Amino acid sequence: MGRPATAAIAKKLRSHALAYPETTEAFPWGESAFKVKGKTFVFMRADPDDLSFSVKLPISQKQALALPGSEPTHYGLGAKGWVTLRPTAKTSINVLLAFVDESYRAIAPKRVLEELVKKGA
């Protein structure tokens, strides 16, 4: 994919994930983990020449798995609705951001989701 595209997509994914209420970023295993109330909703590895990220997709799992370079997340997470994606410059950023949104909503506690409704998101 190349560094400029990888870096731009990673930057957008990161800023989008951090915009959600009560989200923090941790760095286990050399990758970013975006968490809401201590529960991870995005794992992201952004290397100079490669980007991959994993999200929980209870609704869009089949759509995500149809994208080139995607696969069920390893370590048994794929069976629980997690998908690992390797976007290219041609992958719609809006689709990727929608996957992050779905994952956040699947993981976040009900009280935190109510904050989104209050904000109109």
XYZ file of N, CA, C and O in Angstrom:
484
model
N 0.828 -1.185 0.000
C 0.000 0.000 0.000
C 0.869 1.243 0.000
O 0.551 2.217 -0.622
N 1.951 1.218 0.732
C 2.839 2.366 0.770
C 2.567 3.266 1.957
O 1.455 3.390 2.426
N 3.609 3.895 2.434
C 3.543 4.685 3.656
C 2.533 5.824 3.646
O 1.791 5.966 4.607
N 2.467 6.684 2.608
C 1.515 7.796 2.693
C 0.067 7.331 2.896
O -0.643 7.865 3.728
N -0.363 6.341 2.139
C -1.734 5.847 2.275
C -1.931 5.190 3.636
O -2.935 5.423 4.304
N -0.970 4.380 4.063
C -1.055 3.716 5.363
C -1.141 4.732 6.486
O -2.001 4.643 7.362
N -0.266 5.705 6.464
C -0.235 6.709 7.527
C -1.513 7.535 7.556
O -2.043 7.829 8.631
N -2.047 7.903 6.403
C -3.262 8.720 6.345
C -4.469 7.954 6.875
O -5.270 8.496 7.643
N -4.602 6.708 6.478
C -5.725 5.891 6.950
C -5.597 5.655 8.451
O -6.567 5.796 9.192
N -4.401 5.317 8.912
C -4.184 5.079 10.346
C -4.516 6.330 11.156
O -5.148 6.237 12.219
N -4.122 7.483 10.661
C -4.393 8.741 11.371
C -5.894 8.988 11.485
O -6.397 9.380 12.544
N -6.624 8.753 10.395
C -8.081 8.949 10.415
C -8.757 7.953 11.355
O -9.670 8.321 12.106
N -8.331 6.694 11.310
C -8.919 5.687 12.193
C -8.662 6.037 13.658
O -9.553 5.940 14.499
N -7.441 6.458 13.951
C -7.075 6.800 15.326
C -7.907 7.975 15.836
O -8.479 7.926 16.920
N -7.974 9.058 15.067
C -8.714 10.231 15.533
C -10.206 9.918 15.664
O -10.862 10.395 16.591
N -10.735 9.095 14.782
C -12.149 8.703 14.857
C -12.413 7.883 16.120
O -13.369 8.153 16.847
N -11.557 6.911 16.388
C -11.737 6.068 17.576
C -11.643 6.895 18.858
O -12.437 6.725 19.784
N -10.694 7.800 18.918
C -10.502 8.607 20.132
C -11.596 9.650 20.347
O -11.715 10.206 21.441
N -12.411 9.912 19.337
C -13.485 10.897 19.461
C -14.689 10.369 20.239
O -15.530 11.150 20.669
N -14.761 9.068 20.441
C -15.899 8.494 21.170
C -15.778 8.757 22.666
O -14.665 8.813 23.207
N -16.917 8.884 23.349
C -16.893 9.127 24.798
C -16.133 8.043 25.557
O -16.258 6.854 25.239
N -15.352 8.489 26.526
C -14.648 7.622 27.476
C -13.693 6.629 26.812
O -13.484 5.527 27.294
N -13.100 7.057 25.698
C -12.143 6.215 24.982
C -10.718 6.569 25.372
O -10.375 7.736 25.502
N -9.911 5.540 25.545
C -8.491 5.704 25.814
C -7.709 4.843 24.819
O -8.265 3.955 24.183
N -6.417 5.128 24.730
C -5.537 4.346 23.856
C -4.437 3.729 24.708
O -3.829 4.398 25.534
N -4.220 2.448 24.505
C -3.140 1.722 25.170
C -2.267 1.104 24.075
O -2.649 1.086 22.906
N -1.098 0.590 24.475
C -0.151 0.064 23.477
C 0.362 -1.328 23.842
O 1.557 -1.530 23.989
N -0.533 -2.316 23.944
C -0.068 -3.674 24.218
C 0.532 -4.302 22.954
O 0.090 -4.001 21.851
N 1.518 -5.105 23.116
C 2.103 -5.873 22.001
C 2.555 -5.003 20.843
O 2.560 -5.444 19.692
N 2.898 -3.742 21.088
C 3.400 -2.886 20.024
C 2.345 -2.361 19.074
O 2.677 -1.864 18.002
N 1.087 -2.465 19.442
C 0.030 -1.925 18.601
C -0.901 -1.060 19.443
O -0.830 -1.077 20.664
N -1.750 -0.300 18.789
C -2.710 0.533 19.505
C -3.947 -0.286 19.842
O -4.421 -1.065 19.010
N -4.454 -0.077 21.037
C -5.731 -0.671 21.444
C -6.592 0.478 21.925
O -6.233 1.190 22.861
N -7.709 0.688 21.264
C -8.630 1.742 21.648
C -9.703 1.103 22.514
O -10.346 0.137 22.101
N -9.863 1.666 23.714
C -10.728 1.046 24.709
C -11.786 2.016 25.198
O -11.522 3.208 25.337
N -12.959 1.467 25.489
C -14.013 2.218 26.140
C -14.267 1.540 27.476
O -14.543 0.340 27.521
N -14.079 2.299 28.561
C -14.258 1.761 29.913
C -13.439 0.479 30.113
O -13.897 -0.482 30.696
N -12.220 0.458 29.561
C -11.314 -0.667 29.751
C -11.502 -1.841 28.803
O -10.734 -2.791 28.848
N -12.505 -1.786 27.923
C -12.745 -2.868 26.969
C -12.354 -2.423 25.563
O -12.812 -1.382 25.075
N -11.535 -3.215 24.908
C -11.019 -2.851 23.583
C -12.094 -2.991 22.511
O -12.782 -4.005 22.437
N -12.192 -1.950 21.662
C -13.098 -2.028 20.513
C -12.349 -1.934 19.186
O -12.908 -2.243 18.132
N -11.065 -1.552 19.207
C -10.220 -1.568 18.001
C -8.794 -1.922 18.418
O -8.246 -1.320 19.345
N -8.213 -2.892 17.726
C -6.776 -3.161 17.787
C -6.223 -2.666 16.461
O -6.782 -2.981 15.410
N -5.118 -1.904 16.470
C -4.563 -1.398 15.223
C -3.046 -1.484 15.234
O -2.400 -1.063 16.179
N -2.511 -2.052 14.171
C -1.065 -2.099 13.961
C -0.771 -1.290 12.701
O -1.254 -1.619 11.617
N 0.003 -0.235 12.870
C 0.375 0.624 11.741
C 1.885 0.611 11.612
O 2.590 1.296 12.335
N 2.372 -0.210 10.698
C 3.790 -0.270 10.384
C 4.040 0.632 9.171
O 3.096 0.996 8.470
N 5.304 0.967 8.898
C 5.572 1.855 7.763
C 4.960 1.400 6.440
O 4.511 2.227 5.660
N 4.908 0.105 6.192
C 4.395 -0.374 4.915
C 3.121 -1.185 5.014
O 2.681 -1.774 4.021
N 2.520 -1.262 6.197
C 1.335 -2.098 6.349
C 0.446 -1.543 7.455
O 0.933 -0.974 8.430
N -0.838 -1.716 7.279
C -1.816 -1.321 8.282
C -2.813 -2.447 8.419
O -3.319 -2.974 7.426
N -3.078 -2.844 9.643
C -4.157 -3.787 9.894
C -4.867 -3.345 11.162
O -4.264 -2.747 12.046
N -6.159 -3.606 11.192
C -6.896 -3.308 12.408
C -8.024 -4.314 12.558
O -8.512 -4.870 11.585
N -8.386 -4.568 13.809
C -9.417 -5.546 14.125
C -10.547 -4.863 14.873
O -10.304 -4.046 15.761
N -11.774 -5.220 14.496
C -12.966 -4.650 15.099
C -14.012 -5.740 15.284
O -14.014 -6.738 14.566
N -14.895 -5.526 16.253
C -16.002 -6.467 16.490
C -17.193 -6.003 15.669
O -17.672 -4.877 15.840
N -17.679 -6.878 14.783
C -18.741 -6.498 13.852
C -19.910 -7.488 13.910
O -20.043 -8.360 13.053
N -20.788 -7.346 14.887
C -21.916 -8.268 14.982
C -22.909 -8.148 13.828
O -23.618 -9.097 13.520
N -22.942 -6.992 13.163
C -23.896 -6.782 12.062
C -23.213 -6.899 10.699
O -23.736 -7.535 9.791
N -22.031 -6.309 10.544
C -21.372 -6.183 9.236
C -20.235 -7.176 9.003
O -19.429 -6.983 8.098
N -20.169 -8.221 9.782
C -19.047 -9.164 9.664
C -18.914 -9.717 8.239
O -17.823 -9.729 7.681
N -20.013 -10.147 7.635
C -19.930 -10.715 6.283
C -19.474 -9.682 5.267
O -18.672 -9.981 4.386
N -19.972 -8.452 5.385
C -19.553 -7.371 4.484
C -18.058 -7.113 4.624
O -17.340 -6.973 3.637
N -17.578 -7.079 5.851
C -16.153 -6.821 6.090
C -15.288 -7.955 5.552
O -14.236 -7.714 4.963
N -15.731 -9.189 5.765
C -14.950 -10.338 5.297
C -14.894 -10.427 3.778
O -14.019 -11.096 3.226
N -15.804 -9.740 3.098
C -15.797 -9.731 1.633
C -14.750 -8.775 1.067
O -14.422 -8.854 -0.121
N -14.199 -7.901 1.897
C -13.183 -6.959 1.424
C -11.840 -7.662 1.235
O -11.495 -8.544 2.027
N -11.071 -7.266 0.215
C -9.758 -7.873 0.003
C -8.863 -7.697 1.235
O -8.840 -6.625 1.852
N -8.170 -8.755 1.611
C -7.217 -8.695 2.720
C -7.827 -8.847 4.097
O -7.120 -8.776 5.090
N -9.123 -9.071 4.178
C -9.736 -9.227 5.496
C -9.840 -10.715 5.848
O -9.842 -11.568 4.973
N -9.919 -10.958 7.156
C -10.028 -12.336 7.634
C -10.582 -12.322 9.057
O -10.504 -11.299 9.744
N -11.119 -13.457 9.515
C -11.533 -13.528 10.914
C -10.299 -13.307 11.797
O -9.216 -13.797 11.497
N -10.469 -12.553 12.858
C -9.355 -12.270 13.760
C -8.898 -13.555 14.434
O -9.711 -14.394 14.806
N -7.592 -13.687 14.576
C -6.991 -14.880 15.179
C -7.271 -14.942 16.680
O -7.935 -14.066 17.226
N -6.733 -15.928 17.335
C -6.851 -16.133 18.787
C -8.283 -16.403 19.213
O -8.671 -16.085 20.328
N -9.096 -16.952 18.305
C -10.467 -17.287 18.638
C -11.435 -16.115 18.606
O -12.628 -16.294 18.815
N -10.935 -14.911 18.336
C -11.814 -13.745 18.322
C -12.737 -13.729 17.102
O -13.845 -13.198 17.163
N -12.294 -14.323 16.002
C -13.115 -14.357 14.791
C -14.453 -15.045 15.031
O -15.474 -14.638 14.487
N -14.454 -16.063 15.867
C -15.697 -16.774 16.180
C -16.650 -15.900 16.994
O -17.838 -16.189 17.088
N -16.122 -14.826 17.567
C -16.950 -13.918 18.377
C -17.288 -12.633 17.624
O -17.667 -11.637 18.223
N -17.115 -12.656 16.293
C -17.507 -11.515 15.469
C -16.415 -10.523 15.139
O -16.666 -9.489 14.519
N -15.175 -10.812 15.532
C -14.072 -9.897 15.241
C -13.508 -10.166 13.847
O -13.344 -11.318 13.443
N -13.203 -9.080 13.132
C -12.641 -9.156 11.782
C -11.374 -8.310 11.739
O -11.342 -7.201 12.273
N -10.324 -8.839 11.116
C -9.097 -8.085 10.889
C -9.088 -7.632 9.436
O -9.287 -8.436 8.524
N -8.880 -6.337 9.248
C -8.884 -5.741 7.913
C -7.510 -5.180 7.591
O -6.823 -4.670 8.481
N -7.138 -5.254 6.328
C -5.912 -4.651 5.821
C -6.314 -3.737 4.659
O -6.294 -4.149 3.503
N -6.721 -2.515 4.996
C -7.230 -1.627 3.953
C -6.156 -1.197 2.973
O -4.977 -1.143 3.302
N -6.614 -0.894 1.784
C -5.743 -0.335 0.756
C -6.183 1.103 0.504
O -7.209 1.552 1.026
N -5.447 1.799 -0.324
C -5.804 3.181 -0.664
C -7.173 3.231 -1.346
O -7.834 4.260 -1.329
N -7.609 2.115 -1.925
C -8.894 2.064 -2.623
C -10.068 1.771 -1.683
O -11.213 1.921 -2.081
N -9.787 1.349 -0.460
C -10.852 1.028 0.484
C -11.509 2.318 0.959
O -10.827 3.272 1.329
N -12.820 2.340 0.944
C -13.558 3.531 1.369
C -13.301 3.827 2.844
O -13.555 2.985 3.704
N -12.806 5.032 3.128
C -12.562 5.416 4.515
C -13.879 5.470 5.275
O -13.929 5.148 6.467
N -14.968 5.825 4.607
C -16.268 5.870 5.281
C -16.718 4.493 5.745
O -17.321 4.358 6.815
N -16.426 3.474 4.956
C -16.755 2.108 5.357
C -15.919 1.719 6.579
O -16.435 1.152 7.548
N -14.637 2.042 6.557
C -13.767 1.706 7.681
C -14.219 2.418 8.956
O -14.252 1.814 10.031
N -14.586 3.690 8.844
C -15.049 4.441 10.007
C -16.376 3.876 10.522
O -16.613 3.848 11.730
N -17.224 3.405 9.621
C -18.486 2.776 10.034
C -18.214 1.493 10.811
O -18.918 1.181 11.781
N -17.180 0.749 10.410
C -16.819 -0.465 11.154
C -16.336 -0.116 12.563
O -16.668 -0.799 13.531
N -15.550 0.943 12.690
C -15.100 1.390 14.013
C -16.314 1.773 14.863
O -16.406 1.410 16.037
N -17.250 2.473 14.256
C -18.464 2.883 14.969
C -19.253 1.658 15.457
O -19.674 1.594 16.610
N -19.433 0.698 14.585
C -20.167 -0.513 14.959
C -19.468 -1.247 16.093
O -20.111 -1.727 17.035
N -18.164 -1.331 16.033
C -17.407 -2.013 17.074
C -17.545 -1.282 18.411
O -17.752 -1.902 19.455
N -17.438 0.045 18.377
C -17.598 0.831 19.609
C -18.968 0.547 20.228
O -19.088 0.279 21.416
N -19.993 0.598 19.409
C -21.353 0.397 19.907
C -21.576 -1.031 20.406
O -22.395 -1.253 21.301
N -20.841 -1.992 19.843
C -20.964 -3.379 20.299
C -20.278 -3.600 21.647
O -20.670 -4.485 22.408
N -19.277 -2.800 21.961
C -18.460 -2.999 23.163
C -18.848 -2.054 24.303
O -18.818 -2.429 25.473
N -19.216 -0.836 23.983
C -19.455 0.187 25.013
C -20.625 -0.180 25.926
O -21.636 -0.720 25.461
N -20.490 0.128 27.204
C -21.606 -0.095 28.126
C -22.810 0.789 27.761
O -22.652 1.852 27.153
N -23.975 0.346 28.147
C -25.213 1.046 27.823
C -25.176 2.518 28.266
O -25.587 3.407 27.525
N -24.678 2.790 29.452
C -24.627 4.156 29.967
C -23.791 5.057 29.051
O -24.140 6.205 28.790
N -22.695 4.534 28.541
C -21.834 5.321 27.655
C -22.531 5.543 26.306
O -22.452 6.629 25.735
N -23.230 4.533 25.824
C -23.960 4.691 24.565
C -25.052 5.744 24.688
O -25.351 6.453 23.714
N -25.625 5.875 25.857
C -26.644 6.911 26.069
C -26.051 8.301 25.870
O -26.746 9.213 25.435
N -24.751 8.468 26.171
C -24.077 9.749 25.928
C -24.070 10.074 24.433
O -24.245 11.232 24.041
N -23.872 9.046 23.595
C -23.883 9.260 22.152
C -25.255 9.731 21.692
O -25.370 10.620 20.855
N -26.299 9.113 22.226
C -27.664 9.472 21.841
C -27.929 10.926 22.231
O -28.507 11.686 21.440
N -27.479 11.328 23.400
C -27.670 12.708 23.857
C -26.970 13.691 22.919
O -27.450 14.798 22.693
N -25.821 13.284 22.378
C -25.059 14.142 21.475
C -25.594 14.083 20.043
O -25.126 14.785 19.165
N -26.538 13.172 19.806
C -27.105 13.031 18.476
C -26.253 12.231 17.521
O -26.400 12.316 16.316
N -25.338 11.433 18.043
C -24.453 10.628 17.189
C -25.027 9.243 16.968
O -25.750 8.711 17.723
